[in-house]
Coordinates of C-alpha atoms and ligand atoms in Angstrom, one line a residue:
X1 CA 152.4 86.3 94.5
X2 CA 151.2 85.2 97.7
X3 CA 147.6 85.6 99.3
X4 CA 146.2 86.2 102.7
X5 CA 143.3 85.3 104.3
X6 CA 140.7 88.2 105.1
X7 CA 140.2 87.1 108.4
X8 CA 144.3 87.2 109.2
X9 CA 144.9 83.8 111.3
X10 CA 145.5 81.2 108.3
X11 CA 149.0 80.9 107.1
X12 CA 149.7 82.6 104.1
X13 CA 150.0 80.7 100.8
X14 CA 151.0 80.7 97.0
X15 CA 148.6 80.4 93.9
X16 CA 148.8 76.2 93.9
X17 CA 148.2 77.0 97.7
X18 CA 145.2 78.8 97.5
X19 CA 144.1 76.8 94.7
X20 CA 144.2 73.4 96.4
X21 CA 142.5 75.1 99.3
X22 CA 140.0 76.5 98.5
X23 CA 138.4 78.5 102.2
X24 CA 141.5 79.5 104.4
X25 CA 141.6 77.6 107.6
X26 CA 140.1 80.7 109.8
X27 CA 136.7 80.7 107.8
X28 CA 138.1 83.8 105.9
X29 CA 138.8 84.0 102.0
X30 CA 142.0 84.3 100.5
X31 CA 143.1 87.5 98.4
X32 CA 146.1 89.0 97.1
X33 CA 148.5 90.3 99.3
X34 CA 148.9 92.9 96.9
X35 CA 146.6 93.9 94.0
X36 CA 149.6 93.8 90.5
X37 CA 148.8 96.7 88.4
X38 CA 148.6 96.9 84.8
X39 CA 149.8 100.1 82.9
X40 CA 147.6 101.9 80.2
X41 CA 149.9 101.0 77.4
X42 CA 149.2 96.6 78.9
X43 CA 145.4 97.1 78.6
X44 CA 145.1 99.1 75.5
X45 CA 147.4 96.4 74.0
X46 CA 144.6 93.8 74.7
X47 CA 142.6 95.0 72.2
X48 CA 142.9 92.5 68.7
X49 CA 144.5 89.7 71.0
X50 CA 143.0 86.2 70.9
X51 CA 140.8 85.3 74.6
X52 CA 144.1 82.9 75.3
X53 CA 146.6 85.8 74.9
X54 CA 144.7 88.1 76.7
X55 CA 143.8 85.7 79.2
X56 CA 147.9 84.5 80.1
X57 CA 148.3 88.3 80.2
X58 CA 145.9 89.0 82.8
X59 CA 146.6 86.2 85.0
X60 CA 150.3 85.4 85.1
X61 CA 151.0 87.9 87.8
X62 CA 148.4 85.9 90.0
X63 CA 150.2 82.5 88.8
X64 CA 153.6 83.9 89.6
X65 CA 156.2 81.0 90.2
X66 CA 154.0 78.2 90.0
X67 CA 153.2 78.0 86.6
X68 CA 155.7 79.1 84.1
X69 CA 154.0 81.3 80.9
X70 CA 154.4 78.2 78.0
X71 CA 152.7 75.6 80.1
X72 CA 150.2 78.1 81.6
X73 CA 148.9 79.4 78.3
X74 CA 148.9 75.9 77.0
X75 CA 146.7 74.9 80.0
X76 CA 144.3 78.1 78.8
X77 CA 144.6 77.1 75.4
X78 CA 142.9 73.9 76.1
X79 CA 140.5 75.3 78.8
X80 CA 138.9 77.8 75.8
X81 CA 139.4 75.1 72.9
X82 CA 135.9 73.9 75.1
X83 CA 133.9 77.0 73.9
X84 CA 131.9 77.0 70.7
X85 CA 132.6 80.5 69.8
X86 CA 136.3 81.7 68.7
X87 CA 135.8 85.0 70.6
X88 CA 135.0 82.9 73.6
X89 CA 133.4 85.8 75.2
X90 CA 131.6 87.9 72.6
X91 CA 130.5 91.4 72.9
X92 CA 127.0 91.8 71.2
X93 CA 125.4 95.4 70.7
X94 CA 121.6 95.9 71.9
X95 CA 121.5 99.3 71.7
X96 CA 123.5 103.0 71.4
X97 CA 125.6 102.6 74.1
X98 CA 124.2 99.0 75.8
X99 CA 126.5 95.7 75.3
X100 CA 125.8 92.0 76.3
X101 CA 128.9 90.3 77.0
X102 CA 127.9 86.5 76.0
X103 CA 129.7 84.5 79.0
X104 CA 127.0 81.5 77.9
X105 CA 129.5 79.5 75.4
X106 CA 131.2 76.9 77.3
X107 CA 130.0 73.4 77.8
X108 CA 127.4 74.1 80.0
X109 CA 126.0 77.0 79.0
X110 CA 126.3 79.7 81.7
X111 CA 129.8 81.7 82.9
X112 CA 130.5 79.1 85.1
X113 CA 132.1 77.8 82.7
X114 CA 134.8 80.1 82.1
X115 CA 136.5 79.3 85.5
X116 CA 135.9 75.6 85.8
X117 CA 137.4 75.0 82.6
X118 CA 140.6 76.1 83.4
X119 CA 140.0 75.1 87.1
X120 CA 139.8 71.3 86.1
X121 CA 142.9 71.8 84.3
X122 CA 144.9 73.5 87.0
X123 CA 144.0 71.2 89.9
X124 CA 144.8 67.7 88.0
X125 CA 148.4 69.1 87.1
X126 CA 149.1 70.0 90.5
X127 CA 147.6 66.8 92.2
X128 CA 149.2 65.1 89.4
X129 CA 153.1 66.4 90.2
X130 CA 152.6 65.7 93.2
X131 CA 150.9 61.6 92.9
X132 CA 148.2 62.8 95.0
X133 CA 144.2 62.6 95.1
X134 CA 141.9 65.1 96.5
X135 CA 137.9 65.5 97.2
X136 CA 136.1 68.4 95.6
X137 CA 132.9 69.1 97.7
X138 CA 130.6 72.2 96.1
X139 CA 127.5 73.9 96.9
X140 CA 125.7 74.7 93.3
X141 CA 122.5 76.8 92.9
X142 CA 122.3 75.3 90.1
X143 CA 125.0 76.4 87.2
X144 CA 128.8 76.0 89.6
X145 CA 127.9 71.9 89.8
X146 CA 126.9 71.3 85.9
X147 CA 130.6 73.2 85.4
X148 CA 132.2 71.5 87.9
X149 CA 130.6 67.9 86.8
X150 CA 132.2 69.1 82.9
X151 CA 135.6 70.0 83.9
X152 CA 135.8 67.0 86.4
X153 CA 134.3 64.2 85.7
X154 CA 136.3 61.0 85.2
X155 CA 139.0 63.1 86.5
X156 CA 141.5 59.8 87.9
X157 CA 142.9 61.8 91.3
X158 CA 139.8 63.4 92.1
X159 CA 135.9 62.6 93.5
X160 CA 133.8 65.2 93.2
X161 CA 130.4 65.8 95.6
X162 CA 128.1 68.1 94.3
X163 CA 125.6 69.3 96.5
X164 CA 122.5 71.1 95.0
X165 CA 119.0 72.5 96.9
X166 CA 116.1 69.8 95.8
X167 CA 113.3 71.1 93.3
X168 CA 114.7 74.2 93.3
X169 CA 117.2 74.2 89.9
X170 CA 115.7 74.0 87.0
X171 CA 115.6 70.3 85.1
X172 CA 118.3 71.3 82.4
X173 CA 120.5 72.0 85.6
X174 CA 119.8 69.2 87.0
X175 CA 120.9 67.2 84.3
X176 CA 124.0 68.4 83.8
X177 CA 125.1 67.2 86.7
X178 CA 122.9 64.0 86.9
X179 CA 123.4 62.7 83.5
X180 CA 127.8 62.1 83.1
X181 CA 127.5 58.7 84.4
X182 CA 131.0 59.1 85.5
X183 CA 132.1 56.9 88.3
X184 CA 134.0 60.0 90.2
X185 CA 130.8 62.5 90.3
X186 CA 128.2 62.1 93.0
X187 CA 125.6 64.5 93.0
X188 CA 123.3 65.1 95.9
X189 CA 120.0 66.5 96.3
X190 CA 119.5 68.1 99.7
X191 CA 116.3 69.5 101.4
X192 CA 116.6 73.1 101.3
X193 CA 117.7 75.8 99.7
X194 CA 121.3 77.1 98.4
X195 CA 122.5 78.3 101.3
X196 CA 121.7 75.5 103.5
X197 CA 124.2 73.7 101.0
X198 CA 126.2 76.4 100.8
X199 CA 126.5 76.2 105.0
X200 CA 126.9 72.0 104.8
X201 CA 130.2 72.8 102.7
X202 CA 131.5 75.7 105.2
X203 CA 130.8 73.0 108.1
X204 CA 132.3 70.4 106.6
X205 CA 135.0 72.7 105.6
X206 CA 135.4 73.4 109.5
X207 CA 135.9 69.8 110.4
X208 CA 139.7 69.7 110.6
X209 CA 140.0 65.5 110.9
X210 CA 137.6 65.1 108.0
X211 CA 139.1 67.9 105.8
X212 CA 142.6 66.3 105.7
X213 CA 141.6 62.9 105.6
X214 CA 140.0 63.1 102.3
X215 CA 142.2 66.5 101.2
X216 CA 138.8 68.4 100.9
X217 CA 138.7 70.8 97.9
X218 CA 136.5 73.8 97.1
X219 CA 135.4 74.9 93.5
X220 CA 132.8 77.7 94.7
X221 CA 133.5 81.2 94.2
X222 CA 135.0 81.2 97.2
X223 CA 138.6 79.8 95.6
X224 CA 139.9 82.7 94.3
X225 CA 141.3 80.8 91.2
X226 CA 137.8 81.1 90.1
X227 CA 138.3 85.0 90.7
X228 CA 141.0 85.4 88.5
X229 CA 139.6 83.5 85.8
X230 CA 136.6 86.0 85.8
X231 CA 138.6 88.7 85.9
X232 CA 139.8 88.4 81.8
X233 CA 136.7 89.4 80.4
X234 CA 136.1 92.5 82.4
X235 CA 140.1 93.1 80.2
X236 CA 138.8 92.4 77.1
X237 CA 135.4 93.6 76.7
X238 CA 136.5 96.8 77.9
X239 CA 139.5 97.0 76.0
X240 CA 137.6 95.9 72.5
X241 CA 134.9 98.9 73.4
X242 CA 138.0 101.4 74.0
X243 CA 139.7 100.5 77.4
X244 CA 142.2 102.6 78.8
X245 CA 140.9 105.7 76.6
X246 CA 137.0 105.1 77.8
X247 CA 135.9 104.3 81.1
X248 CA 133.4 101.2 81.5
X249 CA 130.5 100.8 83.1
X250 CA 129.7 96.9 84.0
X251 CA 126.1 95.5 85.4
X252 CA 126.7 91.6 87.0
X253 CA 123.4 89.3 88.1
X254 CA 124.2 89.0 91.2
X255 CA 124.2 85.7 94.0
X256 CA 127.1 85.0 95.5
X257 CA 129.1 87.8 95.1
X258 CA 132.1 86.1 92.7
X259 CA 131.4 87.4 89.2
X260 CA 131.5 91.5 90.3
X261 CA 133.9 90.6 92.7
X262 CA 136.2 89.9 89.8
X263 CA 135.2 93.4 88.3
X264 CA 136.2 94.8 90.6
X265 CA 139.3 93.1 91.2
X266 CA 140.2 94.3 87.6
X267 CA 139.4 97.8 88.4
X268 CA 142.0 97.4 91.4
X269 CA 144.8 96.2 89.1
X270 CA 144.1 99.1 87.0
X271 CA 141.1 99.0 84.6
X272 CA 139.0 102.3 84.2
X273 CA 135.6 100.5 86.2
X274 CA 133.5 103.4 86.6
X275 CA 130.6 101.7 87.8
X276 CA 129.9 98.2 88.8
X277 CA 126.1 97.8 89.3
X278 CA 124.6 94.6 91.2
X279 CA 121.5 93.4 89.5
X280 CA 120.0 91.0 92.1
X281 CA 116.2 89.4 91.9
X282 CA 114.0 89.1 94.7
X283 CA 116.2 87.4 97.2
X284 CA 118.1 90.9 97.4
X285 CA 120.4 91.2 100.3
X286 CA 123.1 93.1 98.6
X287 CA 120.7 96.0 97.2
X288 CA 119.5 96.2 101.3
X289 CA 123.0 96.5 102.0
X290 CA 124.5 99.0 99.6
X291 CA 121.2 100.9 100.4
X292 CA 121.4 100.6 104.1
X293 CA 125.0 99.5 105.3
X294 CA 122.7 96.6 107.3
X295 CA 124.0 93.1 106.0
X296 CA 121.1 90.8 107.1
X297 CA 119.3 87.3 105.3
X298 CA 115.7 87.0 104.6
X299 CA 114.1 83.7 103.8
X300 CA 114.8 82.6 100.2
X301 CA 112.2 83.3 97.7
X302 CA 111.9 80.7 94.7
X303 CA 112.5 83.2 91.3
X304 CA 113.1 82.7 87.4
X305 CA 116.7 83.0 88.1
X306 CA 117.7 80.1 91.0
X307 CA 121.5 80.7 89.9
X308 CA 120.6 84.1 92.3
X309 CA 118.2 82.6 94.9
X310 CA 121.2 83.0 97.2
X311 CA 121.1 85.4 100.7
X312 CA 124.4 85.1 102.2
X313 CA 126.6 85.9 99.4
X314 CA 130.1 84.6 100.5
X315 CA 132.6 87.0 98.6
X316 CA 130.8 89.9 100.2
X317 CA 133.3 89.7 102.9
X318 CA 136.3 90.4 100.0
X319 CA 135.2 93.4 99.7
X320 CA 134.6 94.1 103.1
X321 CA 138.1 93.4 103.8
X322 CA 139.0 95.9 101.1
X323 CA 136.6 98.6 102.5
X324 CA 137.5 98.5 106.2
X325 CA 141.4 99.4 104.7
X326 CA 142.2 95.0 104.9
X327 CA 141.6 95.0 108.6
X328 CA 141.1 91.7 109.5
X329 CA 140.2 92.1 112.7
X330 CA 137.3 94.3 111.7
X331 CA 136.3 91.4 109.1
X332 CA 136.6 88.6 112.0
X333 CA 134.5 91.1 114.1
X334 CA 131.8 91.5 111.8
X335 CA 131.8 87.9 110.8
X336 CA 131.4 86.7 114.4
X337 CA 128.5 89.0 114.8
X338 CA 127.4 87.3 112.0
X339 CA 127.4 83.9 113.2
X340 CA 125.7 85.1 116.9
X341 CA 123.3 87.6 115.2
X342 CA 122.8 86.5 111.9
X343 CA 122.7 90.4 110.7
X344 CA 125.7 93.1 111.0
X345 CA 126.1 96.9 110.3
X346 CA 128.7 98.3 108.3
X347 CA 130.0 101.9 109.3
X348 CA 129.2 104.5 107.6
X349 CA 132.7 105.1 105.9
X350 CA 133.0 101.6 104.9
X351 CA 129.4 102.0 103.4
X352 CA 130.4 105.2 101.6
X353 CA 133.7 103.3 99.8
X354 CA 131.5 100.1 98.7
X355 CA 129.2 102.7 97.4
X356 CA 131.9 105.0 95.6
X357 CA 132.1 102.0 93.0
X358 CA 129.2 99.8 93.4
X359 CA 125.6 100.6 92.8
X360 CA 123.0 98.1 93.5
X361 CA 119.1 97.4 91.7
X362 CA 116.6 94.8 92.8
X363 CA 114.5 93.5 90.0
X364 CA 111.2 91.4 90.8
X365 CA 109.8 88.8 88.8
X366 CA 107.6 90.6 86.9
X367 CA 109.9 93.0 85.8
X368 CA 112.3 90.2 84.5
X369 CA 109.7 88.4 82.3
X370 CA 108.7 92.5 80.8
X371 CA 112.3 92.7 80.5
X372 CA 112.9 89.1 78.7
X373 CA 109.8 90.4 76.3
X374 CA 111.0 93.9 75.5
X375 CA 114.4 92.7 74.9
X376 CA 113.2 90.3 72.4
X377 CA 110.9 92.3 71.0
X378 CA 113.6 95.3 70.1
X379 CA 116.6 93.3 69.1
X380 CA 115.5 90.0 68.9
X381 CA 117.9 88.4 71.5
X382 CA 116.6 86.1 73.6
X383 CA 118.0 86.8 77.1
X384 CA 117.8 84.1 80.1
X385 CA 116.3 85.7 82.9
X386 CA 119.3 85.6 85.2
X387 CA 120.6 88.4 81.9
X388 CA 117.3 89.8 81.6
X389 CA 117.2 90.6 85.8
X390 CA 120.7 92.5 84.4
X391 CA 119.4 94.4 81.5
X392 CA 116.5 95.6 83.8
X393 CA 119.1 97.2 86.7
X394 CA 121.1 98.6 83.8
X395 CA 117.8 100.2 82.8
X396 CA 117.9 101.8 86.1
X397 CA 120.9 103.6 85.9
X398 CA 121.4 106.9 84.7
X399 CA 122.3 107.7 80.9
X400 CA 125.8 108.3 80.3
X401 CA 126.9 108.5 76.6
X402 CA 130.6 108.7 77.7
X403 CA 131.2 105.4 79.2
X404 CA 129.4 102.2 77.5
X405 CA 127.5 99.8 79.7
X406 CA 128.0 96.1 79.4
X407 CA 125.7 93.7 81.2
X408 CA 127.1 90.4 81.4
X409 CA 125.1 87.9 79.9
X410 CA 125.7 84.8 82.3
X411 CA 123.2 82.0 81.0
X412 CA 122.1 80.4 77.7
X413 CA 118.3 80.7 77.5
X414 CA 117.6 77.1 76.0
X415 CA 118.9 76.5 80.5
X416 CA 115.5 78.4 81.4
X417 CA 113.2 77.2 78.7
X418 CA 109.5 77.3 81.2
X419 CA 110.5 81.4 82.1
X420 CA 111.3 81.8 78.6
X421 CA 108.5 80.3 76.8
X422 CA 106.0 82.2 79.6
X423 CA 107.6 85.9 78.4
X424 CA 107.8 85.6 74.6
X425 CA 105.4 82.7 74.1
X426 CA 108.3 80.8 72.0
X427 CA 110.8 78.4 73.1
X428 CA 114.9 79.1 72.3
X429 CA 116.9 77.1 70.2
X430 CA 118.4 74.1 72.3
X431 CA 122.3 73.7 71.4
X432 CA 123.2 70.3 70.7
X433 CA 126.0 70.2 73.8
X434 CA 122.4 70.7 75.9
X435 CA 120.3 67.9 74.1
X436 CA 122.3 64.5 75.3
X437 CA 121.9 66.0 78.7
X438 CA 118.4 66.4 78.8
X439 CA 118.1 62.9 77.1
X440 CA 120.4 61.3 79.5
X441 CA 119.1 58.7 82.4
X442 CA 119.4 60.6 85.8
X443 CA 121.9 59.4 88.5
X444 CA 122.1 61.3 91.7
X445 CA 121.5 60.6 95.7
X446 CA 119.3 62.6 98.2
X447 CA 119.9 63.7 101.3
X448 CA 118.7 65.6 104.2
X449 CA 120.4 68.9 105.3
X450 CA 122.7 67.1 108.2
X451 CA 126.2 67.5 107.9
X452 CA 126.5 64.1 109.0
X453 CA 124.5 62.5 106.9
X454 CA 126.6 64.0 103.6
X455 CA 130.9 63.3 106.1
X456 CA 129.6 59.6 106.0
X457 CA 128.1 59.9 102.4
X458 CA 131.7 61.4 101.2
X459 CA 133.9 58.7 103.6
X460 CA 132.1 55.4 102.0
X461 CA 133.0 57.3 98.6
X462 CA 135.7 58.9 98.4
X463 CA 138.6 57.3 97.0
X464 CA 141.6 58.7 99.0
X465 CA 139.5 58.2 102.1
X466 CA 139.1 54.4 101.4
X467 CA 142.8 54.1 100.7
X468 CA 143.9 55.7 104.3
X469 CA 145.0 58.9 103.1
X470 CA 147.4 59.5 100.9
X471 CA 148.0 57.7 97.8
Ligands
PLP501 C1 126.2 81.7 89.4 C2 125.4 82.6 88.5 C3 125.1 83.9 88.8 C4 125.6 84.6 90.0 O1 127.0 84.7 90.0 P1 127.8 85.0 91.4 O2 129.2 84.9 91.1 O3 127.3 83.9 92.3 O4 127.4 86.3 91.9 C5 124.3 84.7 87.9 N1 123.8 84.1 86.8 C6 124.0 82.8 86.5 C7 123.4 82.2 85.3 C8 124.8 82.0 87.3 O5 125.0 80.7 87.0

């Protein structure tokens, strides 16, 4: 399998390729060159395997040659031993034809989880065949650093920078991150908001000397290992509620484009997807452009769900570059008009394919504490309000008996406890694997938004970059 870059001018490269890489080198995003397809007969046979069977299934085509199938599955049967429930993601049934699919059971609590795991695992092999080290810089709005702090931390070939927006994560996020102690995890609190650290990393990124010299890594959605991972439990919930003989209907709290993203990359490989609805709060770029074809940020409202507080959602442009026909001069065209205008305009046909699939809901804060309330009220789940924002969009699409909607569940409520106790007046349960964090003594640094300020921060830590280079 190789993969291409949506904007067409980075070399193409193989799974450990796109892995270690992380952003191609032409700003773009690297996808498949070709989507594999599962038969019918492949997904119905999903049904009544284990998570790590269906998982080594699923993503083996994406692995191809670089990973043969023993040691890969043995790599996912140690990424999912981490989860506290055997079905590792459970389906849950709220109502006659409404499913949660519980992504919350990892080691820190949200679906992050279920990419960094195995992430963390993948990237030591490879740096460890081949004796080097590399530096992992991510952008978190909140629940991407606390996974990437568990599956890295005291990690021997690789530093890893976290960079999260200051005061706005909530404390359990923050000390996720802040409490491992280890010596290889540096944490940074920057003035501003997601996607000022989400633009730091793409800058840094950009900065060809500094990228090699400390073989600069990304973890954010934007590696499309993280894709694949997310793409099992679209297979398996689906397949356990009747997949290929029922078509599914899926509802995704929405930021940074990743999680759908991956539904829909499972629809393209051949699962019957018929709708994939984005549930975004009040920072809601994506529901202003499905609705209008006009792609363009507003200022970044504070909400019960920060994990969303996001207004340029990165993966966007994956499926831009799938609704244009893969034209990547198209995508480098609407991405420069991007960077000189801040706001582009999708065509009208490009507008009406995204739309064929994707529908898209904006849910305000009110609306996601009622939801939180009437959700515990009628079945007695407690859902965080980055699930609740979900439930609430899924309420606002039409009924349809025939195919079963599942609203994936992305956070552990105990994460969220202020929203929570403020819609159902009671607190939730606080798993143990959450306790020593919030017990912990904080580490972290802060940091203004300059790019320079965070090159030097990495160069007098890093430990490849004090070594010279390689190692
Ligand atoms: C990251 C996150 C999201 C958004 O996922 P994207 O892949 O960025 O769209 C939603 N909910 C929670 C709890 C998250 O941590």
């Amino acid at each position: 399998m190789r993969y291409i870059s949506t904007r067409g001018q980075a070399p193409s490269l193989d799974f450990e390729g796109v892995l270690m890489t992380g952003l191609a080198r032409d700003g773009g995003l690297y996808v498949p060159e070709q989507w594999p397809t599962f038969k019918p007969a492949e997904i119905e046979r999903l049904a009544g395997q284990t998570y790590v069977q269906a998982a080594t299934t699923i993503m083996q085509p994406f692995v191809g040659d670089c990973l043969g199938q023993a040691e890969f599955s043995q790599l996912i049967q140690k990424a999912y031993g981490t989860f506290v429930h055997p079905a590792v993601a459970p389906l849950v049934q709220l109502g006659p034809n409404l499913w949660l699919l519980e992504l919350f059971h990892g080691p820190t609590l949200a679906f992050k989880d279920l990419a960094m795991q195995l992430l963390g695992l993948l990237m030591d092999r490879s740096l460890q065949r081949s004796g080097q080290r590399a530096t992992i810089l991510a952008a978190t709005s909140g629940d991407t650093g606390a996974a990437a702090v568990e599956a890295f931390k005291n990690r021997e070939a690789i530093d890893l920078f976290v960079l999260f927006p200051d005061g706005r994560i909530s404390p359990a996020q923050r000390r996720q991150m802040t409490t491992s102690h280890a010596p290889n995890v540096h944490p940074i609190a920057v003035k501003g908001t997601f996607d000022d650290c989400q633009a730091l990393v793409k800058t840094l990124f950009g900065d060809e000397a500094f990228r090699d010299a400390v073989q600069l890594s990304a973890v954010n959605s934007i590696n499309w290992a993280r894709i694949m991972a997310q793409m099992v439990y679209y297979f398996t919930a689906a397949a356990a509620l009747g997949a290929p003989h029922r078509t599914m209907r899926f509802t995704v709290p929405t930021g940074n484009f990743g999680d759908i993203f991956a539904g829909y990359a499972a629809m393209r490989c051949g699962l019957a997807v018929k709708r994939l609805t984005v549930a975004t709060n009040a920072n809601d770029i994506l529901a202003r452009a499905l609705a209008t074809g006009r792609y363009e940020p507003r200022a970044v409202v504070p909400t019960a769900s920060p994990s969303m507080d996001i207004q340029v959602s990165s993966n966007f442009e994956r499926l831009i570059f799938e609704a244009c026909g893969r034209d990547s001069g198209r995508v480098r065209a609407l991405m420069a008009e991007f960077a000189a205008k801040g706001a582009f305009t999708l065509a009208a046909s490009e507008l009406a394919s995204i739309n064929s699939v994707f529908s898209a809901h904006r849910v305000d804060e009110a609306e996601t504490a009622r939801t939180i309330a009437r959700i515990y009220r009628d079945t007695g789940t407690m859902a965080d309000p980055h699930t609740a924002v979900g439930l609430a969009a899924a309420a606002k699409e039409e009924d349809d008996p025939s195919s079963p909607m599942i609203v994936l569940a992305t956070a552990h409520p105990a994460k969220f406890p202020a929203a929570m106790e403020k819609a159902v007046a009671r607190l939730p349960e606080v798993p143990e694997r959450l306790q020593k964090a919030l017990s912990g003594e904080e580490q972290y640094a802060a940091l203004d938004g300059k790019a320079e300020a965070v090159r030097r921060f990495i160069v007098e830590r890093a430990r490849i970059a004090q070594q010279g280079g390689r190692s």
